[in-house]
Coordinates of C-alpha atoms in Angstrom, one line a residue:
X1 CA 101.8 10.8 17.3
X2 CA 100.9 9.6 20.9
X3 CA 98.0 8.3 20.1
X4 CA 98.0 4.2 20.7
X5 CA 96.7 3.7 17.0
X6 CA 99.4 6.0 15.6
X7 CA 101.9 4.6 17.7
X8 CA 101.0 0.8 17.0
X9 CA 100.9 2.4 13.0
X10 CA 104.9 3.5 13.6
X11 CA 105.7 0.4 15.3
X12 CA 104.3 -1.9 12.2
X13 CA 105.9 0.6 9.4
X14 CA 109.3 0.9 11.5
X15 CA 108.7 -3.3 11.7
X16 CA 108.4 -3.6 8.1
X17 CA 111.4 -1.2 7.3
X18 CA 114.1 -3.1 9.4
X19 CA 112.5 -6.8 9.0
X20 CA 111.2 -6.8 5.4
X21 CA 113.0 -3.8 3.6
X22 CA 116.5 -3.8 5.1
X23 CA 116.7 -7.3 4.6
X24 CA 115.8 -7.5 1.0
X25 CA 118.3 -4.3 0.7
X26 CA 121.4 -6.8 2.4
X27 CA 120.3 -9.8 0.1
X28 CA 120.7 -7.1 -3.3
X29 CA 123.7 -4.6 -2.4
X30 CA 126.1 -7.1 -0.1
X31 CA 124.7 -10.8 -0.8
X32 CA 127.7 -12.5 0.2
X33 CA 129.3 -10.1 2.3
X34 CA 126.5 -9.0 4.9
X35 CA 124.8 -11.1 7.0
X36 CA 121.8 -10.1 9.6
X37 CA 121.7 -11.8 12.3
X38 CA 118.5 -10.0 14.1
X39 CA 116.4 -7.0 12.4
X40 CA 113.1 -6.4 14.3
X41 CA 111.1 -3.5 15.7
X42 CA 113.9 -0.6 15.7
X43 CA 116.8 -3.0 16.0
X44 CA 118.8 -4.6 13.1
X45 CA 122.4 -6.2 14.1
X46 CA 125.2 -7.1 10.8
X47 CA 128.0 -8.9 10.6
X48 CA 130.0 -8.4 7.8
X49 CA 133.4 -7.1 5.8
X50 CA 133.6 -4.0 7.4
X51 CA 134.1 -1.8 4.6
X52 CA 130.8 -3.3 3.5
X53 CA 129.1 -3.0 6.9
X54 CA 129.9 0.5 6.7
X55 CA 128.5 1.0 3.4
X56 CA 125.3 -0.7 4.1
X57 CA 124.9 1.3 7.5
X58 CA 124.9 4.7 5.5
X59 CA 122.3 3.1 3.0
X60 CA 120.2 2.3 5.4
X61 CA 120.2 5.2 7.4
X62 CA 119.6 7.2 4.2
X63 CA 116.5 4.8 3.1
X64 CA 115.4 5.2 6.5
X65 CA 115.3 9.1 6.4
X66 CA 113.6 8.6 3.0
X67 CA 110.7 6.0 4.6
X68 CA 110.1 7.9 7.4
X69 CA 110.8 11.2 5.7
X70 CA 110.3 13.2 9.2
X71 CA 112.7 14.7 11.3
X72 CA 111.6 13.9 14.6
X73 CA 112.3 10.1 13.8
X74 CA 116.3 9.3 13.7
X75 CA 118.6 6.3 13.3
X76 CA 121.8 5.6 15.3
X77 CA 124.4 3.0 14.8
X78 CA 127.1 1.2 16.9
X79 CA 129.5 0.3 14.6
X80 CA 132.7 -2.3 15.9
X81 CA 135.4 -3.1 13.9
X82 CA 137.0 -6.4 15.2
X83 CA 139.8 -9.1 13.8
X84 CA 137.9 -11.8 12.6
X85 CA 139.2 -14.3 15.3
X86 CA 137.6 -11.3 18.0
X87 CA 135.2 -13.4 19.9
X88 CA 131.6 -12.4 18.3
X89 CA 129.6 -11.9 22.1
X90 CA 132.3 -9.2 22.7
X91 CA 132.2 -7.3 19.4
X92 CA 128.0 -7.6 19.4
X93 CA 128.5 -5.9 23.5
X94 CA 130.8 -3.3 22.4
X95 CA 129.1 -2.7 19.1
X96 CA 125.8 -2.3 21.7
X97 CA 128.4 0.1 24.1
X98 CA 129.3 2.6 20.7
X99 CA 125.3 2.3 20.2
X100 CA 124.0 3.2 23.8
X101 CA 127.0 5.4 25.2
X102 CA 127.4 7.2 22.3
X103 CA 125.6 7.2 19.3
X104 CA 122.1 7.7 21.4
X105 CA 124.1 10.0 23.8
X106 CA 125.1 12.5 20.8
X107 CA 123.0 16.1 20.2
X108 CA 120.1 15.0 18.3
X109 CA 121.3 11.4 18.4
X110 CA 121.1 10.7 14.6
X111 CA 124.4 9.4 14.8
X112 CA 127.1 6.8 14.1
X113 CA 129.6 5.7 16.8
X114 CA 132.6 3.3 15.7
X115 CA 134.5 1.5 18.2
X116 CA 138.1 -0.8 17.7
X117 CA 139.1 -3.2 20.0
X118 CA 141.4 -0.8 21.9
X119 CA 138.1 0.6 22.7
X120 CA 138.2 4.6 20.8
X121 CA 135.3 6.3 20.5
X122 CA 134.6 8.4 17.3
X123 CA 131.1 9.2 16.8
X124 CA 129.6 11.8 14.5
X125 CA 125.9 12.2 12.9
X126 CA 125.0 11.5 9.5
X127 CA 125.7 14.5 7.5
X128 CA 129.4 14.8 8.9
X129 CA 130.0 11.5 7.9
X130 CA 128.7 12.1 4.4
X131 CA 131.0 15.2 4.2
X132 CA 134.0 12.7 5.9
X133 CA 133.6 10.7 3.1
X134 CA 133.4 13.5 0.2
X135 CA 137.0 14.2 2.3
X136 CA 138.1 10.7 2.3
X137 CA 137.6 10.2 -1.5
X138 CA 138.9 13.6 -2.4
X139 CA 142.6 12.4 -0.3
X140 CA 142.5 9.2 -1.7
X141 CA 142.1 10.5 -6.1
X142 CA 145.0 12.8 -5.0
X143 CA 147.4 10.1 -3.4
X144 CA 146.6 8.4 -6.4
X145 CA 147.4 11.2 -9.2
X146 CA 143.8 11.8 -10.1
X147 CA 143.5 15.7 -8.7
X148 CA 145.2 18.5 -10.1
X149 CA 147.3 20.5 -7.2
X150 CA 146.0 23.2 -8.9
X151 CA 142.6 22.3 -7.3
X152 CA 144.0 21.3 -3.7
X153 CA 145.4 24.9 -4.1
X154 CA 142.3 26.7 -4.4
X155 CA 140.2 24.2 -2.2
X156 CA 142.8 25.3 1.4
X157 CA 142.5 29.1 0.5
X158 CA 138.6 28.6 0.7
X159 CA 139.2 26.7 3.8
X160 CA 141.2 29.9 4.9
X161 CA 138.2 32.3 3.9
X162 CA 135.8 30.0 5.5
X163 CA 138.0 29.6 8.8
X164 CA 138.6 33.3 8.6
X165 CA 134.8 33.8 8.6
X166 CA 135.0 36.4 5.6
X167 CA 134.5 35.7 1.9

């Protein structure tokens, strides 16, 4: 891969994944809720709803991992959540800060790092988050009557086994 022809190759194929493909993806899954305001090379910045934002950063980070379908090449995100009156230079710096101090920084960098406006950190790679949200949608179909305690039962003594390392 460090050949110049191969690396002009991944520049042009990373180029038509963020500037043709991701924006074609916005336009069909979040068409009035996501805008892009730059995709280019290996850079793509969103504004949106940020339940949607969110969303649309796991998609692409997905498609990604299916386009390039090789390990060595990873995705990270900054990800700011802001009041809508936040002024928009600030969020897009701190969105920038998550991305640089923390997503890149992380083991293997294939991560996501959200930051508020009171400036926490929480940053985690893909997979966790995919598990984080498996967690997220199991807590929210109990609070809402949908899982059987019965189940929650069984699920915290596997957590027990698993923490206890035996089976």
């Amino acid at each position: 891969l460090r050949t110049p022809s191969r690396l002009l190759i991944l520049a042009d194929l990373l180029n038509i994944f963020f500037k043709g493909f991701v924006n074609e993806l916005a336009e069909k899954v979040f068409p009035n809720s996501t805008y892009i305001i730059y995709s280019g090379g290996d850079d793509l910045l969103l504004v949106g709803a940020w339940n949607d934002i969110y969303e649309f950063a796991k998609i692409v980070a997905n498609e990604f991992h299916s386009f390039t379908n090789n390990p060595a090449l990873r995705i990270s995100a900054g990800y700011f959540i802001g009041h809508s009156k936040f002024p928009f230079y600030q969020g897009v710096a701190l969105a920038n800060r998550a991305l640089d101090g923390f997503a890149k920084e992380n083991i293997g960098k294939d991560s996501i790092s959200f930051i508020g406006e009171k400036l926490n950190f929480n940053t985690m790679n893909w997979k966790t988050l995919e598990k984080a949200d498996e967690l997220y949608s199991l807590l929210i179909e109990l609070i809402e009557g949908k899982v059987s305690r019965a189940l929650l039962f069984k699920l915290e003594q596997l957590l027990e086994i698993e923490n206890l390392g035996g089976d």
